[in-house]
Amino acid sequence: MPTATQSALIMLAAGIGIPVLAALNAALGQRMGSPVAAGVILFLVALLTTLVVFLFSGGSVKGAIGSPPHLFFAGCLVAFYVLTITWVAPSFGVGNAVFFVLLGQLISAAAIDHFGLFGAQPSPLSFWRGAGIAVMGLGVFLTQIAGRS
């Protein structure tokens, strides 16, 4: 298992990749004339990449057999994100789209942690966590105002 610092750096890299993913796939969608076709290409490349990592890691799908069906809904959510960001970003702006995705992530993550949903370790929404989320929400609002001036 990675240390806390390693985990933070890994997730920082993933966070840096999300707007890059949005910009690249939005550009591909415009070039192809179809956000959905760009999504298909993205998922094919992602499947091949994941398959290579899976094969080299000696992974197994045994644990998936008999798992509750709702756990597979995550794939639908990834598809929803990729398709919507690819469709919306060219006209709304990558920054605007990602800022609102971030706001949604903050709200959802706080609820998941607070209630311990989906097996997450419960972490009650304290005043300070709520204040932090509100400040980040204010940041999203300010980026929207700044983008109009």
JSON list of C-alpha atoms in Angstrom, two decimals:
[
{"chain": "A", "resi": 1, "resn": "MET", "atom": "CA", "xyz": [0.00, 0.00, 0.00]},
{"chain": "A", "resi": 2, "resn": "PRO", "atom": "CA", "xyz": [1.27, 3.49, -0.78]},
{"chain": "A", "resi": 3, "resn": "THR", "atom": "CA", "xyz": [2.03, 5.92, 2.03]},
{"chain": "A", "resi": 4, "resn": "ALA", "atom": "CA", "xyz": [-0.22, 8.91, 2.60]},
{"chain": "A", "resi": 5, "resn": "THR", "atom": "CA", "xyz": [2.23, 11.15, 0.74]},
{"chain": "A", "resi": 6, "resn": "GLN", "atom": "CA", "xyz": [2.45, 8.74, -2.18]},
{"chain": "A", "resi": 7, "resn": "SER", "atom": "CA", "xyz": [-1.34, 8.46, -2.26]},
{"chain": "A", "resi": 8, "resn": "ALA", "atom": "CA", "xyz": [-1.68, 12.25, -2.30]},
{"chain": "A", "resi": 9, "resn": "LEU", "atom": "CA", "xyz": [0.80, 12.56, -5.17]},
{"chain": "A", "resi": 10, "resn": "ILE", "atom": "CA", "xyz": [-0.87, 9.79, -7.16]},
{"chain": "A", "resi": 11, "resn": "MET", "atom": "CA", "xyz": [-4.27, 11.45, -6.75]},
{"chain": "A", "resi": 12, "resn": "LEU", "atom": "CA", "xyz": [-2.78, 14.86, -7.59]},
{"chain": "A", "resi": 13, "resn": "ALA", "atom": "CA", "xyz": [-1.50, 13.36, -10.85]},
{"chain": "A", "resi": 14, "resn": "ALA", "atom": "CA", "xyz": [-4.95, 11.87, -11.51]},
{"chain": "A", "resi": 15, "resn": "GLY", "atom": "CA", "xyz": [-6.51, 15.25, -10.84]},
{"chain": "A", "resi": 16, "resn": "ILE", "atom": "CA", "xyz": [-4.10, 16.94, -13.24]},
{"chain": "A", "resi": 17, "resn": "GLY", "atom": "CA", "xyz": [-5.06, 14.36, -15.84]},
{"chain": "A", "resi": 18, "resn": "ILE", "atom": "CA", "xyz": [-8.81, 14.98, -15.67]},
{"chain": "A", "resi": 19, "resn": "PRO", "atom": "CA", "xyz": [-8.82, 18.42, -17.38]},
{"chain": "A", "resi": 20, "resn": "VAL", "atom": "CA", "xyz": [-6.22, 17.16, -19.87]},
{"chain": "A", "resi": 21, "resn": "LEU", "atom": "CA", "xyz": [-8.51, 14.20, -20.63]},
{"chain": "A", "resi": 22, "resn": "ALA", "atom": "CA", "xyz": [-11.42, 16.62, -21.06]},
{"chain": "A", "resi": 23, "resn": "ALA", "atom": "CA", "xyz": [-9.51, 18.92, -23.41]},
{"chain": "A", "resi": 24, "resn": "LEU", "atom": "CA", "xyz": [-8.04, 16.11, -25.51]},
{"chain": "A", "resi": 25, "resn": "ASN", "atom": "CA", "xyz": [-11.28, 14.18, -25.86]},
{"chain": "A", "resi": 26, "resn": "ALA", "atom": "CA", "xyz": [-13.28, 17.35, -26.57]},
{"chain": "A", "resi": 27, "resn": "ALA", "atom": "CA", "xyz": [-10.83, 18.21, -29.35]},
{"chain": "A", "resi": 28, "resn": "LEU", "atom": "CA", "xyz": [-11.05, 14.66, -30.71]},
{"chain": "A", "resi": 29, "resn": "GLY", "atom": "CA", "xyz": [-14.86, 14.84, -30.59]},
{"chain": "A", "resi": 30, "resn": "GLN", "atom": "CA", "xyz": [-14.85, 18.08, -32.56]},
{"chain": "A", "resi": 31, "resn": "ARG", "atom": "CA", "xyz": [-12.34, 16.71, -35.06]},
{"chain": "A", "resi": 32, "resn": "MET", "atom": "CA", "xyz": [-14.46, 13.57, -35.53]},
{"chain": "A", "resi": 33, "resn": "GLY", "atom": "CA", "xyz": [-17.71, 15.50, -35.53]},
{"chain": "A", "resi": 34, "resn": "SER", "atom": "CA", "xyz": [-19.07, 13.26, -32.78]},
{"chain": "A", "resi": 35, "resn": "PRO", "atom": "CA", "xyz": [-18.51, 13.40, -29.01]},
{"chain": "A", "resi": 36, "resn": "VAL", "atom": "CA", "xyz": [-19.90, 9.87, -28.77]},
{"chain": "A", "resi": 37, "resn": "ALA", "atom": "CA", "xyz": [-17.40, 8.51, -31.31]},
{"chain": "A", "resi": 38, "resn": "ALA", "atom": "CA", "xyz": [-14.58, 10.21, -29.37]},
{"chain": "A", "resi": 39, "resn": "GLY", "atom": "CA", "xyz": [-15.92, 8.55, -26.22]},
{"chain": "A", "resi": 40, "resn": "VAL", "atom": "CA", "xyz": [-15.82, 5.16, -27.91]},
{"chain": "A", "resi": 41, "resn": "ILE", "atom": "CA", "xyz": [-12.21, 5.72, -28.97]},
{"chain": "A", "resi": 42, "resn": "LEU", "atom": "CA", "xyz": [-11.29, 6.87, -25.47]},
{"chain": "A", "resi": 43, "resn": "PHE", "atom": "CA", "xyz": [-12.82, 3.77, -23.91]},
{"chain": "A", "resi": 44, "resn": "LEU", "atom": "CA", "xyz": [-11.11, 1.45, -26.41]},
{"chain": "A", "resi": 45, "resn": "VAL", "atom": "CA", "xyz": [-7.74, 2.99, -25.58]},
{"chain": "A", "resi": 46, "resn": "ALA", "atom": "CA", "xyz": [-8.58, 2.89, -21.85]},
{"chain": "A", "resi": 47, "resn": "LEU", "atom": "CA", "xyz": [-9.63, -0.77, -22.10]},
{"chain": "A", "resi": 48, "resn": "LEU", "atom": "CA", "xyz": [-6.41, -1.73, -23.87]},
{"chain": "A", "resi": 49, "resn": "THR", "atom": "CA", "xyz": [-4.31, 0.22, -21.36]},
{"chain": "A", "resi": 50, "resn": "THR", "atom": "CA", "xyz": [-6.13, -1.28, -18.39]},
{"chain": "A", "resi": 51, "resn": "LEU", "atom": "CA", "xyz": [-5.93, -4.76, -19.91]},
{"chain": "A", "resi": 52, "resn": "VAL", "atom": "CA", "xyz": [-2.15, -4.49, -20.26]},
{"chain": "A", "resi": 53, "resn": "VAL", "atom": "CA", "xyz": [-1.79, -3.34, -16.63]},
{"chain": "A", "resi": 54, "resn": "PHE", "atom": "CA", "xyz": [-4.20, -6.08, -15.52]},
{"chain": "A", "resi": 55, "resn": "LEU", "atom": "CA", "xyz": [-2.26, -8.80, -17.33]},
{"chain": "A", "resi": 56, "resn": "PHE", "atom": "CA", "xyz": [1.11, -7.65, -16.00]},
{"chain": "A", "resi": 57, "resn": "SER", "atom": "CA", "xyz": [-0.24, -7.35, -12.45]},
{"chain": "A", "resi": 58, "resn": "GLY", "atom": "CA", "xyz": [-1.57, -10.92, -12.42]},
{"chain": "A", "resi": 59, "resn": "GLY", "atom": "CA", "xyz": [-5.08, -9.70, -11.67]},
{"chain": "A", "resi": 60, "resn": "SER", "atom": "CA", "xyz": [-8.18, -11.82, -11.46]},
{"chain": "A", "resi": 61, "resn": "VAL", "atom": "CA", "xyz": [-11.86, -11.13, -12.09]},
{"chain": "A", "resi": 62, "resn": "LYS", "atom": "CA", "xyz": [-13.05, -13.84, -9.67]},
{"chain": "A", "resi": 63, "resn": "GLY", "atom": "CA", "xyz": [-14.17, -11.25, -7.13]},
{"chain": "A", "resi": 64, "resn": "ALA", "atom": "CA", "xyz": [-16.54, -9.69, -9.65]},
{"chain": "A", "resi": 65, "resn": "ILE", "atom": "CA", "xyz": [-18.58, -12.88, -9.96]},
{"chain": "A", "resi": 66, "resn": "GLY", "atom": "CA", "xyz": [-21.52, -12.67, -7.60]},
{"chain": "A", "resi": 67, "resn": "SER", "atom": "CA", "xyz": [-20.89, -9.03, -6.70]},
{"chain": "A", "resi": 68, "resn": "PRO", "atom": "CA", "xyz": [-23.98, -6.88, -6.22]},
{"chain": "A", "resi": 69, "resn": "PRO", "atom": "CA", "xyz": [-25.10, -5.43, -9.56]},
{"chain": "A", "resi": 70, "resn": "HIS", "atom": "CA", "xyz": [-25.11, -1.84, -8.27]},
{"chain": "A", "resi": 71, "resn": "LEU", "atom": "CA", "xyz": [-21.30, -1.97, -7.98]},
{"chain": "A", "resi": 72, "resn": "PHE", "atom": "CA", "xyz": [-21.05, -2.11, -11.77]},
{"chain": "A", "resi": 73, "resn": "PHE", "atom": "CA", "xyz": [-22.90, 1.21, -12.07]},
{"chain": "A", "resi": 74, "resn": "ALA", "atom": "CA", "xyz": [-19.49, 2.89, -11.71]},
{"chain": "A", "resi": 75, "resn": "GLY", "atom": "CA", "xyz": [-18.85, 2.06, -15.38]},
{"chain": "A", "resi": 76, "resn": "CYS", "atom": "CA", "xyz": [-22.01, 3.96, -16.34]},
{"chain": "A", "resi": 77, "resn": "LEU", "atom": "CA", "xyz": [-20.84, 6.95, -14.31]},
{"chain": "A", "resi": 78, "resn": "VAL", "atom": "CA", "xyz": [-17.46, 6.97, -16.05]},
{"chain": "A", "resi": 79, "resn": "ALA", "atom": "CA", "xyz": [-19.20, 6.83, -19.43]},
{"chain": "A", "resi": 80, "resn": "PHE", "atom": "CA", "xyz": [-21.53, 9.66, -18.35]},
{"chain": "A", "resi": 81, "resn": "TYR", "atom": "CA", "xyz": [-18.57, 11.81, -17.31]},
{"chain": "A", "resi": 82, "resn": "VAL", "atom": "CA", "xyz": [-16.57, 11.18, -20.49]},
{"chain": "A", "resi": 83, "resn": "LEU", "atom": "CA", "xyz": [-19.52, 11.71, -22.82]},
{"chain": "A", "resi": 84, "resn": "THR", "atom": "CA", "xyz": [-20.76, 14.87, -21.09]},
{"chain": "A", "resi": 85, "resn": "ILE", "atom": "CA", "xyz": [-17.33, 16.49, -20.73]},
{"chain": "A", "resi": 86, "resn": "THR", "atom": "CA", "xyz": [-16.58, 15.70, -24.38]},
{"chain": "A", "resi": 87, "resn": "TRP", "atom": "CA", "xyz": [-19.90, 17.21, -25.47]},
{"chain": "A", "resi": 88, "resn": "VAL", "atom": "CA", "xyz": [-20.02, 20.24, -23.13]},
{"chain": "A", "resi": 89, "resn": "ALA", "atom": "CA", "xyz": [-16.36, 21.37, -22.88]},
{"chain": "A", "resi": 90, "resn": "PRO", "atom": "CA", "xyz": [-15.98, 22.76, -26.44]},
{"chain": "A", "resi": 91, "resn": "SER", "atom": "CA", "xyz": [-18.80, 25.28, -25.96]},
{"chain": "A", "resi": 92, "resn": "PHE", "atom": "CA", "xyz": [-18.70, 25.79, -22.17]},
{"chain": "A", "resi": 93, "resn": "GLY", "atom": "CA", "xyz": [-14.92, 25.70, -21.76]},
{"chain": "A", "resi": 94, "resn": "VAL", "atom": "CA", "xyz": [-12.77, 22.97, -20.24]},
{"chain": "A", "resi": 95, "resn": "GLY", "atom": "CA", "xyz": [-12.15, 25.04, -17.11]},
{"chain": "A", "resi": 96, "resn": "ASN", "atom": "CA", "xyz": [-15.83, 25.77, -16.56]},
{"chain": "A", "resi": 97, "resn": "ALA", "atom": "CA", "xyz": [-16.81, 22.16, -17.14]},
{"chain": "A", "resi": 98, "resn": "VAL", "atom": "CA", "xyz": [-14.13, 20.80, -14.81]},
{"chain": "A", "resi": 99, "resn": "PHE", "atom": "CA", "xyz": [-14.90, 23.40, -12.12]},
{"chain": "A", "resi": 100, "resn": "PHE", "atom": "CA", "xyz": [-18.50, 22.24, -11.99]},
{"chain": "A", "resi": 101, "resn": "VAL", "atom": "CA", "xyz": [-17.40, 18.60, -12.03]},
{"chain": "A", "resi": 102, "resn": "LEU", "atom": "CA", "xyz": [-15.16, 19.45, -9.07]},
{"chain": "A", "resi": 103, "resn": "LEU", "atom": "CA", "xyz": [-18.06, 21.07, -7.22]},
{"chain": "A", "resi": 104, "resn": "GLY", "atom": "CA", "xyz": [-20.16, 17.95, -7.82]},
{"chain": "A", "resi": 105, "resn": "GLN", "atom": "CA", "xyz": [-17.30, 15.76, -6.61]},
{"chain": "A", "resi": 106, "resn": "LEU", "atom": "CA", "xyz": [-16.99, 17.76, -3.39]},
{"chain": "A", "resi": 107, "resn": "ILE", "atom": "CA", "xyz": [-20.70, 17.45, -2.64]},
{"chain": "A", "resi": 108, "resn": "SER", "atom": "CA", "xyz": [-20.83, 13.75, -3.50]},
{"chain": "A", "resi": 109, "resn": "ALA", "atom": "CA", "xyz": [-17.61, 12.90, -1.64]},
{"chain": "A", "resi": 110, "resn": "ALA", "atom": "CA", "xyz": [-18.83, 14.72, 1.48]},
{"chain": "A", "resi": 111, "resn": "ALA", "atom": "CA", "xyz": [-22.11, 12.77, 1.43]},
{"chain": "A", "resi": 112, "resn": "ILE", "atom": "CA", "xyz": [-20.35, 9.44, 0.82]},
{"chain": "A", "resi": 113, "resn": "ASP", "atom": "CA", "xyz": [-17.91, 10.07, 3.67]},
{"chain": "A", "resi": 114, "resn": "HIS", "atom": "CA", "xyz": [-20.53, 11.47, 6.05]},
{"chain": "A", "resi": 115, "resn": "PHE", "atom": "CA", "xyz": [-22.88, 8.52, 5.69]},
{"chain": "A", "resi": 116, "resn": "GLY", "atom": "CA", "xyz": [-20.21, 5.87, 5.02]},
{"chain": "A", "resi": 117, "resn": "LEU", "atom": "CA", "xyz": [-21.93, 4.97, 1.75]},
{"chain": "A", "resi": 118, "resn": "PHE", "atom": "CA", "xyz": [-20.72, 2.09, -0.44]},
{"chain": "A", "resi": 119, "resn": "GLY", "atom": "CA", "xyz": [-18.46, 0.77, 2.32]},
{"chain": "A", "resi": 120, "resn": "ALA", "atom": "CA", "xyz": [-16.49, 4.01, 2.75]},
{"chain": "A", "resi": 121, "resn": "GLN", "atom": "CA", "xyz": [-15.02, 4.78, 6.14]},
{"chain": "A", "resi": 122, "resn": "PRO", "atom": "CA", "xyz": [-17.50, 7.17, 7.81]},
{"chain": "A", "resi": 123, "resn": "SER", "atom": "CA", "xyz": [-16.13, 10.67, 8.34]},
{"chain": "A", "resi": 124, "resn": "PRO", "atom": "CA", "xyz": [-18.83, 13.01, 9.66]},
{"chain": "A", "resi": 125, "resn": "LEU", "atom": "CA", "xyz": [-19.27, 16.36, 7.97]},
{"chain": "A", "resi": 126, "resn": "SER", "atom": "CA", "xyz": [-17.91, 18.72, 10.59]},
{"chain": "A", "resi": 127, "resn": "PHE", "atom": "CA", "xyz": [-18.23, 22.47, 10.59]},
{"chain": "A", "resi": 128, "resn": "TRP", "atom": "CA", "xyz": [-14.67, 22.82, 9.24]},
{"chain": "A", "resi": 129, "resn": "ARG", "atom": "CA", "xyz": [-15.13, 20.26, 6.46]},
{"chain": "A", "resi": 130, "resn": "GLY", "atom": "CA", "xyz": [-18.37, 21.98, 5.48]},
{"chain": "A", "resi": 131, "resn": "ALA", "atom": "CA", "xyz": [-16.64, 25.36, 5.59]},
{"chain": "A", "resi": 132, "resn": "GLY", "atom": "CA", "xyz": [-13.84, 24.01, 3.38]},
{"chain": "A", "resi": 133, "resn": "ILE", "atom": "CA", "xyz": [-16.34, 22.73, 0.85]},
{"chain": "A", "resi": 134, "resn": "ALA", "atom": "CA", "xyz": [-18.17, 26.07, 0.94]},
{"chain": "A", "resi": 135, "resn": "VAL", "atom": "CA", "xyz": [-14.90, 27.94, 0.33]},
{"chain": "A", "resi": 136, "resn": "MET", "atom": "CA", "xyz": [-14.12, 25.66, -2.61]},
{"chain": "A", "resi": 137, "resn": "GLY", "atom": "CA", "xyz": [-17.67, 26.21, -3.90]},
{"chain": "A", "resi": 138, "resn": "LEU", "atom": "CA", "xyz": [-17.09, 29.95, -3.58]},
{"chain": "A", "resi": 139, "resn": "GLY", "atom": "CA", "xyz": [-13.91, 29.46, -5.61]},
{"chain": "A", "resi": 140, "resn": "VAL", "atom": "CA", "xyz": [-15.92, 27.81, -8.39]},
{"chain": "A", "resi": 141, "resn": "PHE", "atom": "CA", "xyz": [-18.37, 30.73, -8.27]},
{"chain": "A", "resi": 142, "resn": "LEU", "atom": "CA", "xyz": [-15.53, 33.27, -8.45]},
{"chain": "A", "resi": 143, "resn": "THR", "atom": "CA", "xyz": [-13.99, 31.52, -11.45]},
{"chain": "A", "resi": 144, "resn": "GLN", "atom": "CA", "xyz": [-17.32, 31.86, -13.21]},
{"chain": "A", "resi": 145, "resn": "ILE", "atom": "CA", "xyz": [-17.52, 35.58, -12.46]},
{"chain": "A", "resi": 146, "resn": "ALA", "atom": "CA", "xyz": [-13.90, 36.10, -13.50]},
{"chain": "A", "resi": 147, "resn": "GLY", "atom": "CA", "xyz": [-14.56, 34.24, -16.74]},
{"chain": "A", "resi": 148, "resn": "ARG", "atom": "CA", "xyz": [-17.29, 36.73, -17.69]},
{"chain": "A", "resi": 149, "resn": "SER", "atom": "CA", "xyz": [-15.26, 39.89, -17.19]}
]
